[in-house]
mmCIF file of C-alpha atoms in Angstrom:
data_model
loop_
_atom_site.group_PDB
_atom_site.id
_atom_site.type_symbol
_atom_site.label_atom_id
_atom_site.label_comp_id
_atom_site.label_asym_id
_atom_site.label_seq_id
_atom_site.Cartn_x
_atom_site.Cartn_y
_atom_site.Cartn_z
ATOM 1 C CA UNK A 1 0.000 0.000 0.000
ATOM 2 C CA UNK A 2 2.525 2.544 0.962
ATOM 3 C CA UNK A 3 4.616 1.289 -2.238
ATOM 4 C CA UNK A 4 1.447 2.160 -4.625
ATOM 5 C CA UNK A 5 0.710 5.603 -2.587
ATOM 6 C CA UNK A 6 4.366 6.635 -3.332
ATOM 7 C CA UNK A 7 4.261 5.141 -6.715
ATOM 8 C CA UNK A 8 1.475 8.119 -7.123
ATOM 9 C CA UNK A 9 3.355 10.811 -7.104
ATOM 10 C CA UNK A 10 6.359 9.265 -9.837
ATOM 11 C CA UNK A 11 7.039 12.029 -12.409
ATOM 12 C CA UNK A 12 8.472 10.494 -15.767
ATOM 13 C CA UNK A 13 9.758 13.719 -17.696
ATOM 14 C CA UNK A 14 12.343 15.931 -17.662
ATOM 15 C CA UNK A 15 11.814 18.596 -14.898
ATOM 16 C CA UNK A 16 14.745 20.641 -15.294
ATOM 17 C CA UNK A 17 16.139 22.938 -17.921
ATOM 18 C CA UNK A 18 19.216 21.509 -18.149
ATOM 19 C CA UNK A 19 18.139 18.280 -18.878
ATOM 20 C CA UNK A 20 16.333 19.914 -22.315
ATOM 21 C CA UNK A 21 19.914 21.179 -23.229
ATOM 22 C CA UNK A 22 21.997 18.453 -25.158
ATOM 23 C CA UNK A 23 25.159 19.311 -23.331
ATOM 24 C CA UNK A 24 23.403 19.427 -19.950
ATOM 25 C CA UNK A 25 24.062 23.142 -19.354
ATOM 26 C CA UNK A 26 23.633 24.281 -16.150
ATOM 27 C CA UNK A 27 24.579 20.773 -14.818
ATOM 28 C CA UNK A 28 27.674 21.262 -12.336
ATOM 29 C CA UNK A 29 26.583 18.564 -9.227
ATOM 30 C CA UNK A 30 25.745 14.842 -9.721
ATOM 31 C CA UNK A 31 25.311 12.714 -6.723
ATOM 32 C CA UNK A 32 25.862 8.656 -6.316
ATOM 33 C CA UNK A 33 24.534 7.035 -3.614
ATOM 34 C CA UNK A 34 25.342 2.762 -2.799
ATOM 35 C CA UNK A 35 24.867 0.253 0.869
ATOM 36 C CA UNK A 36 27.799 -1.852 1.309
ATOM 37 C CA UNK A 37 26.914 -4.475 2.827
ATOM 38 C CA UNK A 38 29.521 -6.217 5.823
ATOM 39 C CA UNK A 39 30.272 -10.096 4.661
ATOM 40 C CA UNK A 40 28.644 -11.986 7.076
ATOM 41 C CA UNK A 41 26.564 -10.141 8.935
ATOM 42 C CA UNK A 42 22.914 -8.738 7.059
ATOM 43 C CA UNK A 43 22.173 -6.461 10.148
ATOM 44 C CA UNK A 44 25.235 -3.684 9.086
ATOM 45 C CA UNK A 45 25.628 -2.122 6.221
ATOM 46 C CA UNK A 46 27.569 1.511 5.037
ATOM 47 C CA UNK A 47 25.598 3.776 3.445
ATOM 48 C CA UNK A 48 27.453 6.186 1.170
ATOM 49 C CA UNK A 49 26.037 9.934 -0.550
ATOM 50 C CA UNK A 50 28.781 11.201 -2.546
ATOM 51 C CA UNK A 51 28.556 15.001 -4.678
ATOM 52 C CA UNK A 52 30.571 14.919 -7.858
ATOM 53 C CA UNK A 53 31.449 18.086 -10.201
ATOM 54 C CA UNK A 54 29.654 18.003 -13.640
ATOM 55 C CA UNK A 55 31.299 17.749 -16.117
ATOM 56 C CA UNK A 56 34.563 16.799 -14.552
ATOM 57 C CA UNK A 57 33.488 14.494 -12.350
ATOM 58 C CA UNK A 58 35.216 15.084 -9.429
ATOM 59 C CA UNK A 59 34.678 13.992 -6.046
ATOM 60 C CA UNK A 60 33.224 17.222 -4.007
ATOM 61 C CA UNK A 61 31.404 16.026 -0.879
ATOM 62 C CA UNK A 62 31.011 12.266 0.606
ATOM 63 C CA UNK A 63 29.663 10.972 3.801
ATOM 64 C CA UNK A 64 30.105 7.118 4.344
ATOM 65 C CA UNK A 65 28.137 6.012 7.811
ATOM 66 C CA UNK A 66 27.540 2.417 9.127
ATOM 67 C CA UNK A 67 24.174 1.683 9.844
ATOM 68 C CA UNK A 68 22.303 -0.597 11.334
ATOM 69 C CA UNK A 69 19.518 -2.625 8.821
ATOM 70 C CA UNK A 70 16.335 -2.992 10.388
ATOM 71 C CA UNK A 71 14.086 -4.086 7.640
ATOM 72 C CA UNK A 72 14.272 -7.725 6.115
ATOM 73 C CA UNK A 73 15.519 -7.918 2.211
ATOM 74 C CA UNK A 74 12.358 -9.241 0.616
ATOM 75 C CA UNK A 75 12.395 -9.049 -3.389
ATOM 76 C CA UNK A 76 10.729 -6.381 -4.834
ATOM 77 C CA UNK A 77 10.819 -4.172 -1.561
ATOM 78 C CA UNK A 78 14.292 -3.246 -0.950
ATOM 79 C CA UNK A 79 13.728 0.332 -0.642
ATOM 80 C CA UNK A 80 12.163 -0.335 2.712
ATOM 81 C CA UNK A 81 15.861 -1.722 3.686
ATOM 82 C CA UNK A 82 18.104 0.916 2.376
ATOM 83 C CA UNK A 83 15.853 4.611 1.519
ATOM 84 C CA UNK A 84 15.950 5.653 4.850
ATOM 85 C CA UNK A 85 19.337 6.073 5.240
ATOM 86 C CA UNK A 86 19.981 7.471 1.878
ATOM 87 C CA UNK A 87 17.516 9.757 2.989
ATOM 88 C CA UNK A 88 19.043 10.903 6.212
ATOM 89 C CA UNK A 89 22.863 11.038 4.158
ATOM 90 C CA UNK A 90 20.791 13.367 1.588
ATOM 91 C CA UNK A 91 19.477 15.394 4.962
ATOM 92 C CA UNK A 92 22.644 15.762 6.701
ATOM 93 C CA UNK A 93 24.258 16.844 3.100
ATOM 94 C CA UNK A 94 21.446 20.046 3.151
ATOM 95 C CA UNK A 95 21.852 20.935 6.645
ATOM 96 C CA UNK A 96 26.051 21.043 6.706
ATOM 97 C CA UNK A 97 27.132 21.937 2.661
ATOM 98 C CA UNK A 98 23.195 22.839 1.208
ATOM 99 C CA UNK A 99 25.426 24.173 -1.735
ATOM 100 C CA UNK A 100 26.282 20.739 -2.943
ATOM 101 C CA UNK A 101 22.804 19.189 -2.907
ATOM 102 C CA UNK A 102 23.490 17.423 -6.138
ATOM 103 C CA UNK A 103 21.175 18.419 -9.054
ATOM 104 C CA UNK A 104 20.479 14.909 -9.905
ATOM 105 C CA UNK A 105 21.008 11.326 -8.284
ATOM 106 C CA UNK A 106 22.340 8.031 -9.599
ATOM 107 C CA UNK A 107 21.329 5.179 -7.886
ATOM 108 C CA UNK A 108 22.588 1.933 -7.767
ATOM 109 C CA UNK A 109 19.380 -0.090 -8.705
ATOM 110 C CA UNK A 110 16.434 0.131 -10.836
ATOM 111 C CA UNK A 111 13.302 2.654 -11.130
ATOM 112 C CA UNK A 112 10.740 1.905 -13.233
ATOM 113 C CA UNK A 113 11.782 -1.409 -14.153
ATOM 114 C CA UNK A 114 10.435 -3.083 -11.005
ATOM 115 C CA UNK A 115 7.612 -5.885 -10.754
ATOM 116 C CA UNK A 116 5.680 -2.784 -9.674
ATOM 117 C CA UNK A 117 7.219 -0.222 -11.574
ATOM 118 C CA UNK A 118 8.420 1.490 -8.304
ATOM 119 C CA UNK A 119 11.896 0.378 -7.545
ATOM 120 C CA UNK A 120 14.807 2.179 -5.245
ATOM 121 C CA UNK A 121 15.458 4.895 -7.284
ATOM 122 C CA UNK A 122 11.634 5.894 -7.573
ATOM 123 C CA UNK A 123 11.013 5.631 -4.278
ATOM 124 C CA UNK A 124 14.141 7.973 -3.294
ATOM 125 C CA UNK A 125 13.074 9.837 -5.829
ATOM 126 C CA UNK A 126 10.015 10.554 -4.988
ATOM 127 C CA UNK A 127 11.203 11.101 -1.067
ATOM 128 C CA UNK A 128 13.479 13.728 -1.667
ATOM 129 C CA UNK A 129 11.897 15.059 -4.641
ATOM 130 C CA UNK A 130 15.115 15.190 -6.563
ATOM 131 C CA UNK A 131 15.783 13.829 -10.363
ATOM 132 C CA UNK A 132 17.022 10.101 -9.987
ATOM 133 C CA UNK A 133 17.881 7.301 -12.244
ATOM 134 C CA UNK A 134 17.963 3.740 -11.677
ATOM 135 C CA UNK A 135 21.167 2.149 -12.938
ATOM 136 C CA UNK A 136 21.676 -1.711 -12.297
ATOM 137 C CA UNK A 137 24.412 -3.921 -13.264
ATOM 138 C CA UNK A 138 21.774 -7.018 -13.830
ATOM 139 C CA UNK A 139 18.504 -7.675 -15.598
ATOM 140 C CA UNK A 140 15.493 -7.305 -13.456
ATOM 141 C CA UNK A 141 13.187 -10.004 -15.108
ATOM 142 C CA UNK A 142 9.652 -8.329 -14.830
ATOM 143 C CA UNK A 143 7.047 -7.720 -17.534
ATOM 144 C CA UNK A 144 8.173 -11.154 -19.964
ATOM 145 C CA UNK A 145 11.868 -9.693 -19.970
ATOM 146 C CA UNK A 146 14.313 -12.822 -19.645
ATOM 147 C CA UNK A 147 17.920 -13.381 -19.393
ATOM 148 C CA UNK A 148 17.144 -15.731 -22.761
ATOM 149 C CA UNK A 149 19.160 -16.141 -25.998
ATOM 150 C CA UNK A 150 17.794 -13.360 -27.492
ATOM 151 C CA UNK A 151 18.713 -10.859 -25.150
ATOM 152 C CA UNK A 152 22.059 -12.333 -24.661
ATOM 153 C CA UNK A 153 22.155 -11.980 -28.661
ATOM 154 C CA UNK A 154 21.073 -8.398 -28.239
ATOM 155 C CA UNK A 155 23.826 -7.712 -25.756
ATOM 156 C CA UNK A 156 26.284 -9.046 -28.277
ATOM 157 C CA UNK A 157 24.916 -6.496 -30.289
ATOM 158 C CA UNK A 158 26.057 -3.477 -28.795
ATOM 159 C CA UNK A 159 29.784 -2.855 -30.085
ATOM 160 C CA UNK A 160 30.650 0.545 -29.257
ATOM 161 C CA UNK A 161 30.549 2.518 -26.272
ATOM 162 C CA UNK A 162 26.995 4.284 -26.184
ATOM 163 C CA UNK A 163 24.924 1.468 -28.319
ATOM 164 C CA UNK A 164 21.772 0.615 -26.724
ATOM 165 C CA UNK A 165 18.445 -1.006 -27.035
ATOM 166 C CA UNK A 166 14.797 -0.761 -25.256
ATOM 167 C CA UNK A 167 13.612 -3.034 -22.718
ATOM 168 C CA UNK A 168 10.159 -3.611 -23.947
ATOM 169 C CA UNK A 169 7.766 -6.019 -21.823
ATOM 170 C CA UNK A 170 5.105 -7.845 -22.865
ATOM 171 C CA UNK A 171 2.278 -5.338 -21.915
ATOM 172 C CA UNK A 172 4.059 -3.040 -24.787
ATOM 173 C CA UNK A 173 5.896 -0.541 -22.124
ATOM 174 C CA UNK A 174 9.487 0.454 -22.648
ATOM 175 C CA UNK A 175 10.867 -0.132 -18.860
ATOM 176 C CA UNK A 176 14.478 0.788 -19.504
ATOM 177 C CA UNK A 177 17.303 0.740 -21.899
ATOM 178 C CA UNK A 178 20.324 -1.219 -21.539
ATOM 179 C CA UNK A 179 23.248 0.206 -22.322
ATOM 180 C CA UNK A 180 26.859 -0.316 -23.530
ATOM 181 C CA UNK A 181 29.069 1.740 -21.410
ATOM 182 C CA UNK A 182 32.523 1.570 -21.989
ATOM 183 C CA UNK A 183 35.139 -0.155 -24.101
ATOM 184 C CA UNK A 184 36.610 -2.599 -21.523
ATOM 185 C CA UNK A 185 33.261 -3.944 -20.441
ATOM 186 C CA UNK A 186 30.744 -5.990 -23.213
ATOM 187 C CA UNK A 187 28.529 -6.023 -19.793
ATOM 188 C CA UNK A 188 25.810 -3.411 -20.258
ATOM 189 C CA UNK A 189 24.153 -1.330 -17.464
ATOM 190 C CA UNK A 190 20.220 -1.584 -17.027
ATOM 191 C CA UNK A 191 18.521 2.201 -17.068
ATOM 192 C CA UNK A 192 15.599 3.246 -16.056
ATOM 193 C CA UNK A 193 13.678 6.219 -14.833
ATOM 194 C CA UNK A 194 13.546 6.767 -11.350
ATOM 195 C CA UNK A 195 11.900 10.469 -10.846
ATOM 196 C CA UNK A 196 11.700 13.917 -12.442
ATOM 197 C CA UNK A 197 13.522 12.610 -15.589
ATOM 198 C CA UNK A 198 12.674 11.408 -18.966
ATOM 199 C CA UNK A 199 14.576 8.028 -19.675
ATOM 200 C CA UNK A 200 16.284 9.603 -23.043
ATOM 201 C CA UNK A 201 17.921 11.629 -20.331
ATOM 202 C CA UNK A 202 18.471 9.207 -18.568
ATOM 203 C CA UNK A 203 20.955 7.285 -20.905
ATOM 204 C CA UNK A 204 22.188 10.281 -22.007
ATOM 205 C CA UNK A 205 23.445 11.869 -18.544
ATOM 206 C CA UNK A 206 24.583 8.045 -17.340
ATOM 207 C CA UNK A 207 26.704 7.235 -20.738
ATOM 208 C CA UNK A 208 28.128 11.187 -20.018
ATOM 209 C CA UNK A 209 29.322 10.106 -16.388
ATOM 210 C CA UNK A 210 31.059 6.489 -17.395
ATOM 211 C CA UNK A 211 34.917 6.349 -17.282
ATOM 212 C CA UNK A 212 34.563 2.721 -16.688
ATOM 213 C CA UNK A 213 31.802 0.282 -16.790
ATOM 214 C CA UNK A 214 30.155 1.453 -13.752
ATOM 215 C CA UNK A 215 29.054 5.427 -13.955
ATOM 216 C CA UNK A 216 31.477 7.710 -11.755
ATOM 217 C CA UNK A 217 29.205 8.727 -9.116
ATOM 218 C CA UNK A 218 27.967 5.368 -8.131
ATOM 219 C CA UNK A 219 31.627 4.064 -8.347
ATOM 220 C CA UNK A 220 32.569 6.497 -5.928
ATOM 221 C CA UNK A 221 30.026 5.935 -3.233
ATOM 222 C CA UNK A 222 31.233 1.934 -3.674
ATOM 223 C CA UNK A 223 34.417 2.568 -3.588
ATOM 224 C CA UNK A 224 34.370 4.684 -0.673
ATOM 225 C CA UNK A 225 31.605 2.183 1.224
ATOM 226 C CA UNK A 226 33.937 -0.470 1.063
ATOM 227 C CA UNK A 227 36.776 1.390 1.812
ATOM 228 C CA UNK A 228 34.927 2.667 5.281
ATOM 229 C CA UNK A 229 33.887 -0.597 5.907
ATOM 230 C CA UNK A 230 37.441 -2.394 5.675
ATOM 231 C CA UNK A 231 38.740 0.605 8.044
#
């Protein structure tokens, strides 16, 4: 229930007026936000906001904190597990350096490409009323999409750095766009709209932020998790 009164207030466009201009003008913070989770143990986690420059991409603000899980994992409701403290990183972030509230989040996970087309990113999204997109490393299979020959074929497909195709389900909706994102990696990245942006955007701004396979800001907050976490 509280899922589908979130899921309410989803916007799928573009919000912003940089995201109308091709080179994202106006664009100068992008924030990443990941859990890391401690081996062995499903109660802790580190949860990790960090602010990086756009278009340089460089690291501005971070705050890695351990926290402790309350909420079960249960497929298909993980935001319960990890929003809240994204949330309170994203709070602490407006009451010490409000000047780097990042213009737009990437979040490591899916949006609209959920079995209820309300995954993490919508549902931070939608909490903290900021532009988000879901990027995932691994096919959510919702809607008739399948890990299948044919998509492995259409994965093959994508040679360069910046080919994609749609993730059309069986109801006829485009849920994402997978994407080729660098050179050294034929593994694609899973997009989707999380809040306040259209999902052309969407591909656009994460194939703009890639140095390697994974996009910079979400590296960052991963690297930095696990980095807090082994000290």
């Amino acid at each position: 229930r509280e899922q589908a009164r979130l899921k309410a207030g989803v916007v799928e466009q573009d919000t912003e007026q940089w995201q109308k201009d091709p080179n994202f003008t106006g664009l100068e913070r992008v924030g990443g936000v990941d859990l890391s989770y401690v081996k062995g143990d499903d109660s802790s986690a580190c949860a990790s906001l960090v602010v990086l420059s756009y278009p340089a991409l460089e690291v501005l603000y971070e705050d890695c904190r351990m926290v402790a899980l309350t909420a079960p994992y249960v497929a298909g409701f993980l935001a319960f597990r990890e929003v809240p403290f994204l949330v309170e990183a994203l709070q602490r972030l407006q009451q010490e350096e409000p000047k780097l509230r990042p213009q737009v989040l990437l979040v490591d996970g899916n949006g609209l490409l959920h079995h209820r087309g309300f995954g993490v990113a919508c549902h931070l999204g939608v909490l903290t009323d900021l532009p988000c997109i879901g990027v995932a490393k691994n096919l959510l299979q919702v809607d008739g999409l399948a890990r299948d020959e044919r998509h492995r074929e259409q994965i093959r497909s994508l040679q360069r750095p910046g080919d994609t195709f749609p993730l059309t389900g069986t109801s006829g909706r485009v849920l994402g766009v997978v994407l080729r994102s660098c050179n050294n990696s034929s593994k694609p990245l899973y997009i989707s709209v999380g809040h306040r942006v259209s999902l052309d955007t969407a591909v656009r701004l994460v194939k703009c932020c890639c140095r390697y396979r994974i996009p910079e800001p979400i590296r960052q907050a991963d690297i930095r998790s696990r980095e807090y976490i082994r000290k």
